[in-house]
Short mmCIF file of C-alpha atoms and ligand atoms in Angstrom, two decimals:
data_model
loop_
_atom_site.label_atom_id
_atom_site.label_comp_id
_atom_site.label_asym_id
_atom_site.label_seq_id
_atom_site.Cartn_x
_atom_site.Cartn_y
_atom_site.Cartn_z
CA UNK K 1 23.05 1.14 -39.55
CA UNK K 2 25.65 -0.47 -37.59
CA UNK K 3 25.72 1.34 -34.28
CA UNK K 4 27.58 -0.24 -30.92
CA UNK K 5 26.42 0.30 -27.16
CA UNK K 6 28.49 -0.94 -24.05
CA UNK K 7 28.58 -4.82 -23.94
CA UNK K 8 27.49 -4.45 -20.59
CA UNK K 9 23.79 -3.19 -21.30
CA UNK K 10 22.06 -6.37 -21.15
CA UNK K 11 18.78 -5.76 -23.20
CA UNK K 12 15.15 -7.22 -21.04
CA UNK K 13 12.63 -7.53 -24.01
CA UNK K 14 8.98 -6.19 -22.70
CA UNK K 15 5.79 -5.83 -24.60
CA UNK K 16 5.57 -2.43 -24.08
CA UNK K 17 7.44 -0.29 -20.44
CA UNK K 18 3.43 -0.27 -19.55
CA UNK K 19 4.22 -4.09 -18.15
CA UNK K 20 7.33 -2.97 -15.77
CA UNK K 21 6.31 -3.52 -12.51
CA UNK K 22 8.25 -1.61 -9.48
CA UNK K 23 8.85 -5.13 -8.27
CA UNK K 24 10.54 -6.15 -11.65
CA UNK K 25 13.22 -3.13 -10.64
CA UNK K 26 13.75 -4.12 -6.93
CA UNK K 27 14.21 -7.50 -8.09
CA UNK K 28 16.78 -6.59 -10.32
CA UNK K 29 18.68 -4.60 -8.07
CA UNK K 30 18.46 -7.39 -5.89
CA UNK K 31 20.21 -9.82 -7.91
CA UNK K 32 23.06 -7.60 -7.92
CA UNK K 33 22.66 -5.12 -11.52
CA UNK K 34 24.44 -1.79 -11.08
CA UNK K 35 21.41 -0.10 -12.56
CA UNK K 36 18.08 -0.34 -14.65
CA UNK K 37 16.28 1.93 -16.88
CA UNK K 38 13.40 1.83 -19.39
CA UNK K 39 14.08 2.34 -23.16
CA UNK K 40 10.29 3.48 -23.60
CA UNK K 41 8.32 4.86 -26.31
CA UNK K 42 8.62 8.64 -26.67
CA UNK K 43 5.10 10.50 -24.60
CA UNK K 44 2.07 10.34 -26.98
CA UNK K 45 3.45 7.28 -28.88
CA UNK K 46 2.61 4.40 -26.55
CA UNK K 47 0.74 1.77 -29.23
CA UNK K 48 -1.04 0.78 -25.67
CA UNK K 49 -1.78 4.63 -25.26
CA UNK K 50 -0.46 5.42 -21.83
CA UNK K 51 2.18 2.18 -20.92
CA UNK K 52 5.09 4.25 -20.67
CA UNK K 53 3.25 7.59 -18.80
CA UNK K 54 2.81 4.25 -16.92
CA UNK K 55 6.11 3.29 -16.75
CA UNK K 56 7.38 7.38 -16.06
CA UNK K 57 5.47 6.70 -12.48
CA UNK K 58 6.42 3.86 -11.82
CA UNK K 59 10.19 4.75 -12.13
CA UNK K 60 9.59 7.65 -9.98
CA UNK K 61 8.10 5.49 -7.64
CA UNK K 62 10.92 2.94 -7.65
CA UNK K 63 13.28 5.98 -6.93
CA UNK K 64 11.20 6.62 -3.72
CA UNK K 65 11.52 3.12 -2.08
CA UNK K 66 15.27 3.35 -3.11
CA UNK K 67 15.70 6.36 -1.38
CA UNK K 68 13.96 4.72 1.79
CA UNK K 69 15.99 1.60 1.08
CA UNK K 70 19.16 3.99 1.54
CA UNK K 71 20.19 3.51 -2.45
CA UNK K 72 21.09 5.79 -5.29
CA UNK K 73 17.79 6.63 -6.77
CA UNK K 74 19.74 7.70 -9.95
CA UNK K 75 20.38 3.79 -10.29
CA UNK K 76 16.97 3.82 -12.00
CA UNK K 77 15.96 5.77 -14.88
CA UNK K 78 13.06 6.17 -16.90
CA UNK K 79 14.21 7.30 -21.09
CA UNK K 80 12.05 8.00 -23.97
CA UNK K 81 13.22 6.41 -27.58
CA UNK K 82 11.59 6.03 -30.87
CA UNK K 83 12.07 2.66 -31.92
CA UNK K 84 13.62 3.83 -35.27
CA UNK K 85 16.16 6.17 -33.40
CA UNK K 86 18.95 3.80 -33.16
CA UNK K 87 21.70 6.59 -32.39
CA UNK K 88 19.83 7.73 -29.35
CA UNK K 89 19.34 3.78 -28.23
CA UNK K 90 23.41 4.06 -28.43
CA UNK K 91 23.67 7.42 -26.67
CA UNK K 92 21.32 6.76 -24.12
CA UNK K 93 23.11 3.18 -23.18
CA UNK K 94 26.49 4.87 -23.17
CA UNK K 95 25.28 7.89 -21.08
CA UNK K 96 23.59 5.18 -18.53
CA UNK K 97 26.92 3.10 -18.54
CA UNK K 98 28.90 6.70 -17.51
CA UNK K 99 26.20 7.47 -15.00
CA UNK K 100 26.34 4.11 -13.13
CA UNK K 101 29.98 3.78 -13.27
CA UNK K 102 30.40 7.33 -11.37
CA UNK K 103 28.06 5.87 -8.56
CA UNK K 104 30.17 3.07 -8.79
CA UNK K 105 28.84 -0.86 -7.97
CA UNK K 106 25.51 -1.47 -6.83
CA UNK K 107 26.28 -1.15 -2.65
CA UNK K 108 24.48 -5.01 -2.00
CA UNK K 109 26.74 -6.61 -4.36
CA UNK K 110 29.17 -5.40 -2.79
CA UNK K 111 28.01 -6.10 0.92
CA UNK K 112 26.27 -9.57 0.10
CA UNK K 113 28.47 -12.79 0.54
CA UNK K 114 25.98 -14.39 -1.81
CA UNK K 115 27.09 -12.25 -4.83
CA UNK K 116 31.28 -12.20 -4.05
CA UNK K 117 30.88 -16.43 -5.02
CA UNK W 1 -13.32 -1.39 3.06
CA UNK W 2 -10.92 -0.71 5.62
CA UNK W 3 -8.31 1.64 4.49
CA UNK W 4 -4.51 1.29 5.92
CA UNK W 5 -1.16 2.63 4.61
CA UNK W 6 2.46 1.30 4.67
CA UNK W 7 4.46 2.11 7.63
CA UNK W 8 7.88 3.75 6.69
CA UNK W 9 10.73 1.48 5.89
CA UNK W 10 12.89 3.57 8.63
CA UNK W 11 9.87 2.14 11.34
CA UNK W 12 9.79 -1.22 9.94
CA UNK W 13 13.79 -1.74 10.14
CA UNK W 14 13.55 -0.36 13.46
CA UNK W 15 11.47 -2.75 14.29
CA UNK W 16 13.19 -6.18 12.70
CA UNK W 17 16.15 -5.18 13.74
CA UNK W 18 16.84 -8.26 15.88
CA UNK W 19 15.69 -10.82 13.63
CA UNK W 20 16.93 -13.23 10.78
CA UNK W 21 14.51 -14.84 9.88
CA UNK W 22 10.84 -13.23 9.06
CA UNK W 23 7.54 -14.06 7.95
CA UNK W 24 5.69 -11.27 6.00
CA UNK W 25 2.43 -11.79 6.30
CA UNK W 26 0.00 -10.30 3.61
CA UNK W 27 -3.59 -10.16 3.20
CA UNK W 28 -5.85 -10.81 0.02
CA UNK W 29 -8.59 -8.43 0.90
CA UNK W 30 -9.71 -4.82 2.06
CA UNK W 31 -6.01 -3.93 2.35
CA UNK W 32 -4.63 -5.60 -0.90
CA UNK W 33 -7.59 -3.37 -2.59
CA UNK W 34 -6.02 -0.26 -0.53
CA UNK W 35 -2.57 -1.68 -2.36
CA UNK W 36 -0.99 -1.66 1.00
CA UNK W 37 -0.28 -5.10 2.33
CA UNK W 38 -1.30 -7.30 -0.22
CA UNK W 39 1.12 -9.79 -2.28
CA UNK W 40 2.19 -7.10 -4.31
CA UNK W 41 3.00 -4.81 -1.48
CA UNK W 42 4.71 -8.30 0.76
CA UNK W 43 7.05 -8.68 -2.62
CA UNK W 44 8.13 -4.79 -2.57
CA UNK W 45 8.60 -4.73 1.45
CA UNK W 46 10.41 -8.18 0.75
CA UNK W 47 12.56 -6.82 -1.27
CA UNK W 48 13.04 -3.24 0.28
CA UNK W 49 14.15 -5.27 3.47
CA UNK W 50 16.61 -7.54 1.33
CA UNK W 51 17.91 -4.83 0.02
CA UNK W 52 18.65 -2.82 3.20
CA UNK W 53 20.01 -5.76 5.21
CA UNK W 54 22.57 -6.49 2.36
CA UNK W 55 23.74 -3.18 1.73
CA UNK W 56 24.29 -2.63 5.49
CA UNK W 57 26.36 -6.23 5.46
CA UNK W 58 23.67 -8.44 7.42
CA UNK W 59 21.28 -10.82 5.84
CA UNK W 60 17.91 -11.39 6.79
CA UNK W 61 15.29 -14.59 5.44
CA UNK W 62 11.82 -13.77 4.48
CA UNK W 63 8.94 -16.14 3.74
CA UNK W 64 6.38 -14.10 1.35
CA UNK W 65 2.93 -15.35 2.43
CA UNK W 66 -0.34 -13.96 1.59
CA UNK W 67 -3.22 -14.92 3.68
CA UNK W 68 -7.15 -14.77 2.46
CA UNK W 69 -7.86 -12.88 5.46
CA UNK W 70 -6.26 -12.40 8.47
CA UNK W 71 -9.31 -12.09 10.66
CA UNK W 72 -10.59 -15.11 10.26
CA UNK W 73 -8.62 -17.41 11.85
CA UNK W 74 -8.98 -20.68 9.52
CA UNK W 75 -7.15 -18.63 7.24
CA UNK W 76 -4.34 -17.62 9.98
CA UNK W 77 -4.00 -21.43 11.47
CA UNK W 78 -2.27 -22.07 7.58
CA UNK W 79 0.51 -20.93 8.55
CA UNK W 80 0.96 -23.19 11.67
CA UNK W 81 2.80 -25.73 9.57
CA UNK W 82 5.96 -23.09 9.66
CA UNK W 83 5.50 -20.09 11.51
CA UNK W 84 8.03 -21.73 14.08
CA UNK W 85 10.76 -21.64 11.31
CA UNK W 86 10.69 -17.82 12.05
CA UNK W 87 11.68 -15.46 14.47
CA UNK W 88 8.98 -12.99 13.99
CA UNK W 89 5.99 -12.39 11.66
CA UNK W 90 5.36 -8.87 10.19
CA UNK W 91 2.09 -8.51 9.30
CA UNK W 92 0.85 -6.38 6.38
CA UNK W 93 -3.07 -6.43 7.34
CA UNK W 94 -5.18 -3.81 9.32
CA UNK W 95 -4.91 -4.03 12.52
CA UNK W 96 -7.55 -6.18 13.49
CA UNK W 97 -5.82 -9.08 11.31
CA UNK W 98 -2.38 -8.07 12.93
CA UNK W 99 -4.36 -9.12 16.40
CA UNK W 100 -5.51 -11.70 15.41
CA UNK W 101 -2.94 -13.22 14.60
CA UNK W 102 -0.66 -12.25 17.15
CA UNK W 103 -3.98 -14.00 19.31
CA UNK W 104 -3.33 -17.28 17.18
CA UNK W 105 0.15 -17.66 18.16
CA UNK W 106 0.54 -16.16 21.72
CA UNK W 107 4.53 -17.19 21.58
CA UNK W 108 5.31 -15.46 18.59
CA UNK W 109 6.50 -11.65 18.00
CA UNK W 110 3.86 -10.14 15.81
CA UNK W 111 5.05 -6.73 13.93
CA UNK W 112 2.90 -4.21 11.91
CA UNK W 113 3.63 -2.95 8.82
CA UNK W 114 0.04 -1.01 8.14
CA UNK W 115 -0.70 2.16 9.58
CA UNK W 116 -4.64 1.17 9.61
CA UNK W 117 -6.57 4.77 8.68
CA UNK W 118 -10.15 4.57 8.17
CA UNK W 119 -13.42 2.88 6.47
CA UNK W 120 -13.12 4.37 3.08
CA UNK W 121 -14.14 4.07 -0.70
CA UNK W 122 -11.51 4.00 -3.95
CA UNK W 123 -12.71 7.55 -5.40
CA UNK W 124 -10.32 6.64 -8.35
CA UNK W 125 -7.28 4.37 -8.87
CA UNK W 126 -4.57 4.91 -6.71
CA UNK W 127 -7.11 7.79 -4.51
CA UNK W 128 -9.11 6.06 -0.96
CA UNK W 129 -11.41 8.66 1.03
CA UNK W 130 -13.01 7.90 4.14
CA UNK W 131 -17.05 7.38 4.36
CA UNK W 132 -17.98 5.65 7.62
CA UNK W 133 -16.55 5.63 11.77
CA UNK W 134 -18.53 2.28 12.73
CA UNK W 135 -20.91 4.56 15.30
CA UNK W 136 -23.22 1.79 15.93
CA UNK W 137 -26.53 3.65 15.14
CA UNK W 138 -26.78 4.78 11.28
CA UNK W 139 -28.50 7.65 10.29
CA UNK W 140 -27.43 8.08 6.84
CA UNK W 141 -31.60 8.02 5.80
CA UNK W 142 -31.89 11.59 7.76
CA UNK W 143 -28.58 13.28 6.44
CA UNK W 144 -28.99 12.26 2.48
CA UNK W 145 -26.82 9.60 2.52
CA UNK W 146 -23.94 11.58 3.68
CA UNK W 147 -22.58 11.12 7.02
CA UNK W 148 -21.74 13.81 9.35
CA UNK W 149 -19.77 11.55 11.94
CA UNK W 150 -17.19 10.69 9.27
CA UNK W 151 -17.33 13.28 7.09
CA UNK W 152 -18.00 16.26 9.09
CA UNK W 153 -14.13 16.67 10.99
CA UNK W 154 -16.53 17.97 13.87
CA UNK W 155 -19.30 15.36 13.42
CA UNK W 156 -21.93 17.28 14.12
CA UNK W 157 -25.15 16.57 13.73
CA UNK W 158 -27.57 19.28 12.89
CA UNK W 159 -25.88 21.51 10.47
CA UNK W 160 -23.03 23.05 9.49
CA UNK W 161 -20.30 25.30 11.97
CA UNK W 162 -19.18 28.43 10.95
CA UNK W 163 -16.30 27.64 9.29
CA UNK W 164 -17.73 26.26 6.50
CA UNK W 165 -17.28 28.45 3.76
CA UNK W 166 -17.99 28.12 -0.33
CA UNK W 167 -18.79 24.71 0.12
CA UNK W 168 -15.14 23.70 1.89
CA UNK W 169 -14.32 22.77 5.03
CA UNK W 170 -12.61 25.22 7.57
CA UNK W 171 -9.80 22.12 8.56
CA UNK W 172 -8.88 22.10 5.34
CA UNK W 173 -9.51 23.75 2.39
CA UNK W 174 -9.51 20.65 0.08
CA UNK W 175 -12.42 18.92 1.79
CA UNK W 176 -15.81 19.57 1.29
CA UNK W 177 -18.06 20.36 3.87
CA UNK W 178 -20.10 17.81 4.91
CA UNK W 179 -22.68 20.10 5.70
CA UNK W 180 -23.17 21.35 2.25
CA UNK W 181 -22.60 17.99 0.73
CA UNK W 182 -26.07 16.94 3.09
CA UNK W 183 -27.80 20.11 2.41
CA UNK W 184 -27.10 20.14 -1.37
CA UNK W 185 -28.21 16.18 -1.39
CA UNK W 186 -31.40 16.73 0.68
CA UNK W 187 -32.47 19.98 -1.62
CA UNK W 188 -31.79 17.14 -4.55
CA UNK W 189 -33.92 14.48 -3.03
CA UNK W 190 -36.87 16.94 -2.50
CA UNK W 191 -36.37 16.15 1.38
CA UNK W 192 -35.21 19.60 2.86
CA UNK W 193 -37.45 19.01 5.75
CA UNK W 194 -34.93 16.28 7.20
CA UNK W 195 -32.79 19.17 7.91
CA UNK W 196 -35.57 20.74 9.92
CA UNK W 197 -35.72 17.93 12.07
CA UNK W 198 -33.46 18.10 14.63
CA UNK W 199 -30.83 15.44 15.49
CA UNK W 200 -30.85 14.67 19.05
CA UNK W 201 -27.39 14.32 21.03
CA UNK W 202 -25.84 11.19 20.35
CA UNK W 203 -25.58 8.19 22.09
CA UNK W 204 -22.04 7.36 21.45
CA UNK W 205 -22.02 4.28 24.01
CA UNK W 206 -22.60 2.37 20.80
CA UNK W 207 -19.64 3.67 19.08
CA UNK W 208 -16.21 3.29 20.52
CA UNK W 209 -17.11 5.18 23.52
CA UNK W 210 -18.87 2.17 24.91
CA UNK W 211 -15.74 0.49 24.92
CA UNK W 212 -15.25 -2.52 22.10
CA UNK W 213 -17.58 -4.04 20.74
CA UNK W 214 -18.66 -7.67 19.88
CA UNK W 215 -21.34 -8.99 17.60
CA UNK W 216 -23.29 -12.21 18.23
CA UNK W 217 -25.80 -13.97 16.07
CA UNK W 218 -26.94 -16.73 18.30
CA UNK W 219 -29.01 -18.79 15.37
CA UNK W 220 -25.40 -19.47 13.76
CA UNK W 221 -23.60 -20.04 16.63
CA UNK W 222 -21.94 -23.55 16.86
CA UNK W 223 -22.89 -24.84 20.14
CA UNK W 224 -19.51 -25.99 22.00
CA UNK W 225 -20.93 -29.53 23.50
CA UNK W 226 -21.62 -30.53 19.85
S1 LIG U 301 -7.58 -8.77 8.01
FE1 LIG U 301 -8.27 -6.66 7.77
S2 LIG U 301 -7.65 -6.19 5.69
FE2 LIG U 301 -7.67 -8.38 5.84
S3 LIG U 301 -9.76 -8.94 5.23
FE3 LIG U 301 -9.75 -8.81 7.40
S4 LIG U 301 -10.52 -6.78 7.76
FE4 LIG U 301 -9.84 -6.76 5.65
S1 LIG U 302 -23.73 7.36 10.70
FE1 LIG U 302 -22.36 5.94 11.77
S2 LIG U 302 -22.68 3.95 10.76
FE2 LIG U 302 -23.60 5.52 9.45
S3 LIG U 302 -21.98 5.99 7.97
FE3 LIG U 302 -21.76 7.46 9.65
S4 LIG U 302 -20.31 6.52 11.09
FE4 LIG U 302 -20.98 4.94 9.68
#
């Protein structure tokens, strides 16, 4: 199955969403990415048991300090995949790529000198 | 431990407002149990500030620094080698370390991040509930290990008020009475008759009422001439 996803998904490998810490996201959004999400495990199929119910909380917590922070909270999503559902890895990357590109660049990159270099 | 919570962002940016360049100060104990100002919680304010500043065009420096403790203050003189390469230092402990360390360096602006709550227990991951007020005179033997001053929202001392109702307290629904917590302990313990005895009025002067407090223990007590 040869399936393509926007080039500009770039793909963080994690043991399981269980190990994404809110920090990991701020950080991110920090360096100047438009937007994260998970690609976890669909509910009830975790291998760890409950790393991506985990990882669901997380996210919603992330949203929170975004919203405090004064930043889309939609920048940061939270999707369920089975690992052999390769269309929906596709769909889901292309339907990110759409979402971000409505809310348009992440606002620090713009703002901050130290990402225009 | 002692229980605190994260101020709002909104209060904290109000408050760093005319700064560059800021310490954030965190602390490895009773509040980095509470997940409120420990190194975690410095590298998600960190970044919450970063983020803010940037977005709204300015730029602001943080050092991330996590103290043992900040009530002691061997552990707060550490950061003499560079608290002077800041403006101000937010601190993320309970508000005796945020003293204290505003007390260590009189010349510097000292800013808290911790709303400090109470003296408290994890119930569960991620849940803290309050247990003790500091009164100064115990007397957890007579009430079945439960204590009315903290858990009772009108500390009373000799029984329950008449708002208690199916076990919950009248100030809120979600909160057992203390009353019936001591009662239903006592009738467990086989020691009823300690609610018999009655509880005479408090002396609060060795609470907060007598003003604050200090604790000496003269036998470990460096002598200054020595
Ligand atoms: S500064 Fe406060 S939070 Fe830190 S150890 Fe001391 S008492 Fe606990
Ligand atoms: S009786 Fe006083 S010292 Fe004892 S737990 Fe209650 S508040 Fe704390």
């Amino acid at each position: 199955m040869r399936l393509s996803y926007p080039t500009n998904v770039k793909v963080v490998k994690v043991p399981c969403t269980g190990r994404v810490d809110v920090l990991m996201v701020l950080k991110a959004l920090e360096s100047g990415v438009d937007g994260v999400y998970l690609a976890g495990c669909e509910i009830g199929d975790c291998h760890f048991l409950k790393g991506n119910l985990r990882a669901v909380k997380r996210i919603a917590y992330a949203k929170e300090l975004l919203k405090e922070v004064g930043i889309e909270p939609e920048r940061v999503e939270m999707y369920h995949i089975a690992t052999s559902d390769g269309p929906r890895f596709a769909q889901v990357a292309k339907e990110m790529t759409e979402k971000i590109r409505a809310l348009g660049p992440n606002p620090v990159k713009d703002k901050n000198k130290a990402f225009k270099a | 431990m002692i229980v605190g919570n994260r101020k709002p962002l909104e209060e904290i940016l109000e408050m760093v407002k005319p700064y560059k360049k800021i310490l954030l100060l965190g602390c490895n104990e009773c509040i980095t149990v509470c997940a409120a100002g420990g190194e975690r919680e410095v590298g998600v304010l960190a970044s919450e500030l970063k983020l803010s500043r940037a977005k709204n065009g300015g730029e602001i420096e943080i050092k991330e620094h996590t103290l043992e403790r900040q009530c002691d203050f061997e552990y707060i003189d550490q950061i003499k080698p560079f608290v002077d390469d800041y403006e101000a230092i937010v601190s993320m402990a309970c508000g005796a370390g945020i003293q204290y360390t505003a007390e260590r360096f009189p010349g510097k602006v000292v800013l808290p991040a911790i709303n400090t709550t109470f003296l408290g227990v994890t119930l569960e991951q991620g849940v803290w509930s309050e247990r003790c007020q500091g009164c100064g005179e115990c007397i957890l033997h007579l009430t079945g290990g439960i204590c009315p001053v903290a858990r009772c929202a009108k500390s009373l001392f000799n029984g329950p008020c008449g708002g208690s109702s199916n076990g919950k307290c009248e100030v809120n629904p979600d909160t057992p009475c203390a009353w019936q917590l001591i009662v239903d302990r006592l009738k467990e313990l086989g020691q009823l008759e300690n609610y018999e005895k009655i509880i005479e009025v408090k002396n609060w002067s060795t609470s907060r009422d007598g003003g604050p407090r200090t604790r000496v223990r003269e036998d470990l007590r460096i002598p200054k001439d020595s």
